[in-house]
Every structure is written in C-alpha cells, then in structure tokens.
Amino acid sequence: MSGAKHTTVGVFDADPHSLAVKRAALEAVPGLELRLAAESLGQMLTSPAFPTDVMIVEQRPGERVSINYKIRVCRLADARVIVVHSAGDPSELARDVTSLMTPVASFEEAIELIAG
C-alpha cells in the first residue's frame, strides 16, 4: 500500500492570533501535515510531535529566548528550519546559524517553499 508522503510541519509564533492564522493556512495546504503549533519554546520542546520535518519560526520583539537558540534546537533535533524575518532584524542572527536555516520574507513564502 503506497500513499503520498506528507511533510510534517510545525509552526512557532509567540503571538496567539498570528499563530491561529498560520495554523489555519497550513491546515489548508495539500501535502502538508500540521503537527505542532507552539507559542513558547517549552510548548515546542515538550510536544510529542516535535521534531517535525520542517519548523517555521517567527521571532517577536521582546521574546526571552533568542532566535539563534530556537534555530539551533530545531536543527539538533533534525528539523529543517524556515525563519520568517519580516518582523525581525536579520542582524540578530548569529553567524553560525545562517547556514542552519532558510530565511523568508513572509509566512506565505514559507508555505510556497515547503509545498513547492
């Protein structure tokens, strides 16, 4: 029995409204299986669905945990990382993490990249 392989996706956004919008958008994309939607690093790390094939991360101003740490944790767990950088300053990325993630300018671009 063969079926189409689904890409498992997780999304991390500390803004609850934005997270809900992203969740709905991902659930509507054929071939993607949303397994994780987290508002905090603790939610992400303690979810039995973590790691997913791909994690989409958007950093919000004032978050305690740096984007660099989030990227490193996801990569250590072998999840591909896509960082939405529309709200943040690319200079906040440490030099070593730039090779561990894929930056995009919008959430829609992240979906296109995964579903493409």
PDB file of N, CA, C and O in Angstrom, residues 24-58:
ATOM      1  N   ALA A  24      -4.351  27.771  10.535  1.00  0.00           N
ATOM      2  CA  ALA A  24      -5.432  27.585   9.562  1.00  0.00           C
ATOM      3  C   ALA A  24      -4.880  27.530   8.139  1.00  0.00           C
ATOM      4  O   ALA A  24      -5.311  26.703   7.329  1.00  0.00           O
ATOM      5  N   ALA A  25      -3.930  28.379   7.836  1.00  0.00           N
ATOM      6  CA  ALA A  25      -3.343  28.399   6.489  1.00  0.00           C
ATOM      7  C   ALA A  25      -2.613  27.094   6.195  1.00  0.00           C
ATOM      8  O   ALA A  25      -2.754  26.520   5.103  1.00  0.00           O
ATOM      9  N   LEU A  26      -1.850  26.593   7.157  1.00  0.00           N
ATOM     10  CA  LEU A  26      -1.106  25.341   6.941  1.00  0.00           C
ATOM     11  C   LEU A  26      -2.034  24.144   6.813  1.00  0.00           C
ATOM     12  O   LEU A  26      -1.768  23.240   6.018  1.00  0.00           O
ATOM     13  N   GLU A  27      -3.112  24.129   7.577  1.00  0.00           N
ATOM     14  CA  GLU A  27      -4.050  23.008   7.516  1.00  0.00           C
ATOM     15  C   GLU A  27      -4.752  22.921   6.162  1.00  0.00           C
ATOM     16  O   GLU A  27      -5.256  21.868   5.790  1.00  0.00           O
ATOM     17  N   ALA A  28      -4.762  24.007   5.404  1.00  0.00           N
ATOM     18  CA  ALA A  28      -5.441  24.038   4.111  1.00  0.00           C
ATOM     19  C   ALA A  28      -4.525  23.646   2.944  1.00  0.00           C
ATOM     20  O   ALA A  28      -4.991  23.547   1.819  1.00  0.00           O
ATOM     21  N   VAL A  29      -3.237  23.412   3.215  1.00  0.00           N
ATOM     22  CA  VAL A  29      -2.298  23.113   2.136  1.00  0.00           C
ATOM     23  C   VAL A  29      -2.179  21.602   1.932  1.00  0.00           C
ATOM     24  O   VAL A  29      -1.767  20.885   2.845  1.00  0.00           O
ATOM     25  N   PRO A  30      -2.544  21.128   0.731  1.00  0.00           N
ATOM     26  CA  PRO A  30      -2.411  19.695   0.446  1.00  0.00           C
ATOM     27  C   PRO A  30      -0.945  19.256   0.523  1.00  0.00           C
ATOM     28  O   PRO A  30      -0.048  19.981   0.106  1.00  0.00           O
ATOM     29  N   GLY A  31      -0.725  18.081   1.075  1.00  0.00           N
ATOM     30  CA  GLY A  31       0.628  17.541   1.169  1.00  0.00           C
ATOM     31  C   GLY A  31       1.378  17.949   2.420  1.00  0.00           C
ATOM     32  O   GLY A  31       2.462  17.439   2.682  1.00  0.00           O
ATOM     33  N   LEU A  32       0.830  18.890   3.171  1.00  0.00           N
ATOM     34  CA  LEU A  32       1.444  19.300   4.433  1.00  0.00           C
ATOM     35  C   LEU A  32       0.580  18.788   5.575  1.00  0.00           C
ATOM     36  O   LEU A  32      -0.633  18.842   5.533  1.00  0.00           O
ATOM     37  N   GLU A  33       1.252  18.295   6.591  1.00  0.00           N
ATOM     38  CA  GLU A  33       0.547  17.824   7.777  1.00  0.00           C
ATOM     39  C   GLU A  33       1.007  18.648   8.969  1.00  0.00           C
ATOM     40  O   GLU A  33       2.123  18.472   9.461  1.00  0.00           O
ATOM     41  N   LEU A  34       0.167  19.568   9.417  1.00  0.00           N
ATOM     42  CA  LEU A  34       0.495  20.383  10.578  1.00  0.00           C
ATOM     43  C   LEU A  34       0.416  19.509  11.815  1.00  0.00           C
ATOM     44  O   LEU A  34      -0.630  18.968  12.138  1.00  0.00           O
ATOM     45  N   ARG A  35       1.530  19.363  12.492  1.00  0.00           N
ATOM     46  CA  ARG A  35       1.563  18.530  13.692  1.00  0.00           C
ATOM     47  C   ARG A  35       1.792  19.321  14.970  1.00  0.00           C
ATOM     48  O   ARG A  35       1.553  18.811  16.057  1.00  0.00           O
ATOM     49  N   LEU A  36       2.300  20.545  14.825  1.00  0.00           N
ATOM     50  CA  LEU A  36       2.700  21.294  16.009  1.00  0.00           C
ATOM     51  C   LEU A  36       2.501  22.785  15.784  1.00  0.00           C
ATOM     52  O   LEU A  36       2.943  23.314  14.769  1.00  0.00           O
ATOM     53  N   ALA A  37       1.851  23.441  16.709  1.00  0.00           N
ATOM     54  CA  ALA A  37       1.720  24.896  16.722  1.00  0.00           C
ATOM     55  C   ALA A  37       2.034  25.339  18.139  1.00  0.00           C
ATOM     56  O   ALA A  37       1.328  24.964  19.073  1.00  0.00           O
ATOM     57  N   ALA A  38       3.111  26.087  18.304  1.00  0.00           N
ATOM     58  CA  ALA A  38       3.574  26.442  19.645  1.00  0.00           C
ATOM     59  C   ALA A  38       3.774  27.938  19.800  1.00  0.00           C
ATOM     60  O   ALA A  38       4.254  28.607  18.889  1.00  0.00           O
ATOM     61  N   GLU A  39       3.392  28.432  20.983  1.00  0.00           N
ATOM     62  CA  GLU A  39       3.601  29.836  21.342  1.00  0.00           C
ATOM     63  C   GLU A  39       4.864  30.025  22.174  1.00  0.00           C
ATOM     64  O   GLU A  39       5.294  31.151  22.381  1.00  0.00           O
ATOM     65  N   SER A  40       5.412  28.933  22.686  1.00  0.00           N
ATOM     66  CA  SER A  40       6.604  29.046  23.524  1.00  0.00           C
ATOM     67  C   SER A  40       7.566  27.912  23.221  1.00  0.00           C
ATOM     68  O   SER A  40       7.179  26.868  22.683  1.00  0.00           O
ATOM     69  N   LEU A  41       8.808  28.123  23.591  1.00  0.00           N
ATOM     70  CA  LEU A  41       9.812  27.091  23.391  1.00  0.00           C
ATOM     71  C   LEU A  41       9.450  25.846  24.195  1.00  0.00           C
ATOM     72  O   LEU A  41       9.593  24.724  23.712  1.00  0.00           O
ATOM     73  N   GLY A  42       8.942  26.034  25.404  1.00  0.00           N
ATOM     74  CA  GLY A  42       8.525  24.904  26.227  1.00  0.00           C
ATOM     75  C   GLY A  42       7.440  24.073  25.564  1.00  0.00           C
ATOM     76  O   GLY A  42       7.493  22.847  25.579  1.00  0.00           O
ATOM     77  N   GLN A  43       6.444  24.744  24.977  1.00  0.00           N
ATOM     78  CA  GLN A  43       5.389  24.011  24.255  1.00  0.00           C
ATOM     79  C   GLN A  43       5.983  23.204  23.110  1.00  0.00           C
ATOM     80  O   GLN A  43       5.593  22.066  22.882  1.00  0.00           O
ATOM     81  N   MET A  44       6.896  23.814  22.379  1.00  0.00           N
ATOM     82  CA  MET A  44       7.500  23.135  21.239  1.00  0.00           C
ATOM     83  C   MET A  44       8.291  21.911  21.699  1.00  0.00           C
ATOM     84  O   MET A  44       8.103  20.811  21.192  1.00  0.00           O
ATOM     85  N   LEU A  45       9.151  22.101  22.683  1.00  0.00           N
ATOM     86  CA  LEU A  45      10.051  21.029  23.108  1.00  0.00           C
ATOM     87  C   LEU A  45       9.346  19.883  23.821  1.00  0.00           C
ATOM     88  O   LEU A  45       9.812  18.749  23.773  1.00  0.00           O
ATOM     89  N   THR A  46       8.234  20.161  24.470  1.00  0.00           N
ATOM     90  CA  THR A  46       7.536  19.106  25.201  1.00  0.00           C
ATOM     91  C   THR A  46       6.440  18.430  24.381  1.00  0.00           C
ATOM     92  O   THR A  46       5.839  17.460  24.846  1.00  0.00           O
ATOM     93  N   SER A  47       6.206  18.918  23.188  1.00  0.00           N
ATOM     94  CA  SER A  47       5.187  18.302  22.337  1.00  0.00           C
ATOM     95  C   SER A  47       5.689  16.955  21.823  1.00  0.00           C
ATOM     96  O   SER A  47       6.811  16.843  21.336  1.00  0.00           O
ATOM     97  N   PRO A  48       4.850  15.919  21.896  1.00  0.00           N
ATOM     98  CA  PRO A  48       5.253  14.626  21.343  1.00  0.00           C
ATOM     99  C   PRO A  48       5.414  14.675  19.824  1.00  0.00           C
ATOM    100  O   PRO A  48       6.018  13.784  19.244  1.00  0.00           O
ATOM    101  N   ALA A  49       4.922  15.732  19.187  1.00  0.00           N
ATOM    102  CA  ALA A  49       5.043  15.878  17.738  1.00  0.00           C
ATOM    103  C   ALA A  49       6.401  16.454  17.321  1.00  0.00           C
ATOM    104  O   ALA A  49       6.737  16.451  16.143  1.00  0.00           O
ATOM    105  N   PHE A  50       7.167  16.968  18.270  1.00  0.00           N
ATOM    106  CA  PHE A  50       8.476  17.545  17.956  1.00  0.00           C
ATOM    107  C   PHE A  50       9.530  16.459  17.944  1.00  0.00           C
ATOM    108  O   PHE A  50       9.551  15.624  18.835  1.00  0.00           O
ATOM    109  N   PRO A  51      10.401  16.420  16.955  1.00  0.00           N
ATOM    110  CA  PRO A  51      10.533  17.364  15.852  1.00  0.00           C
ATOM    111  C   PRO A  51       9.655  16.985  14.667  1.00  0.00           C
ATOM    112  O   PRO A  51       9.299  15.826  14.489  1.00  0.00           O
ATOM    113  N   THR A  52       9.342  17.975  13.877  1.00  0.00           N
ATOM    114  CA  THR A  52       8.650  17.763  12.618  1.00  0.00           C
ATOM    115  C   THR A  52       9.685  17.813  11.504  1.00  0.00           C
ATOM    116  O   THR A  52      10.851  18.126  11.759  1.00  0.00           O
ATOM    117  N   ASP A  53       9.274  17.531  10.279  1.00  0.00           N
ATOM    118  CA  ASP A  53      10.214  17.636   9.159  1.00  0.00           C
ATOM    119  C   ASP A  53      10.706  19.069   9.008  1.00  0.00           C
ATOM    120  O   ASP A  53      11.881  19.313   8.753  1.00  0.00           O
ATOM    121  N   VAL A  54       9.781  20.010   9.155  1.00  0.00           N
ATOM    122  CA  VAL A  54      10.081  21.436   8.977  1.00  0.00           C
ATOM    123  C   VAL A  54       9.455  22.217  10.119  1.00  0.00           C
ATOM    124  O   VAL A  54       8.316  21.960  10.500  1.00  0.00           O
ATOM    125  N   MET A  55      10.201  23.190  10.640  1.00  0.00           N
ATOM    126  CA  MET A  55       9.670  24.137  11.624  1.00  0.00           C
ATOM    127  C   MET A  55       9.725  25.526  11.007  1.00  0.00           C
ATOM    128  O   MET A  55      10.773  25.941  10.502  1.00  0.00           O
ATOM    129  N   ILE A  56       8.598  26.220  11.035  1.00  0.00           N
ATOM    130  CA  ILE A  56       8.550  27.618  10.599  1.00  0.00           C
ATOM    131  C   ILE A  56       8.559  28.458  11.868  1.00  0.00           C
ATOM    132  O   ILE A  56       7.706  28.290  12.738  1.00  0.00           O
ATOM    133  N   VAL A  57       9.529  29.352  11.971  1.00  0.00           N
ATOM    134  CA  VAL A  57       9.716  30.134  13.185  1.00  0.00           C
ATOM    135  C   VAL A  57       9.647  31.623  12.858  1.00  0.00           C
ATOM    136  O   VAL A  57      10.289  32.077  11.905  1.00  0.00           O
ATOM    137  N   GLU A  58       8.870  32.353  13.641  1.00  0.00           N
ATOM    138  CA  GLU A  58       8.870  33.810  13.533  1.00  0.00           C
ATOM    139  C   GLU A  58       9.147  34.384  14.911  1.00  0.00           C
ATOM    140  O   GLU A  58       8.421  34.101  15.869  1.00  0.00           O
TER     141      GLU A  58
END
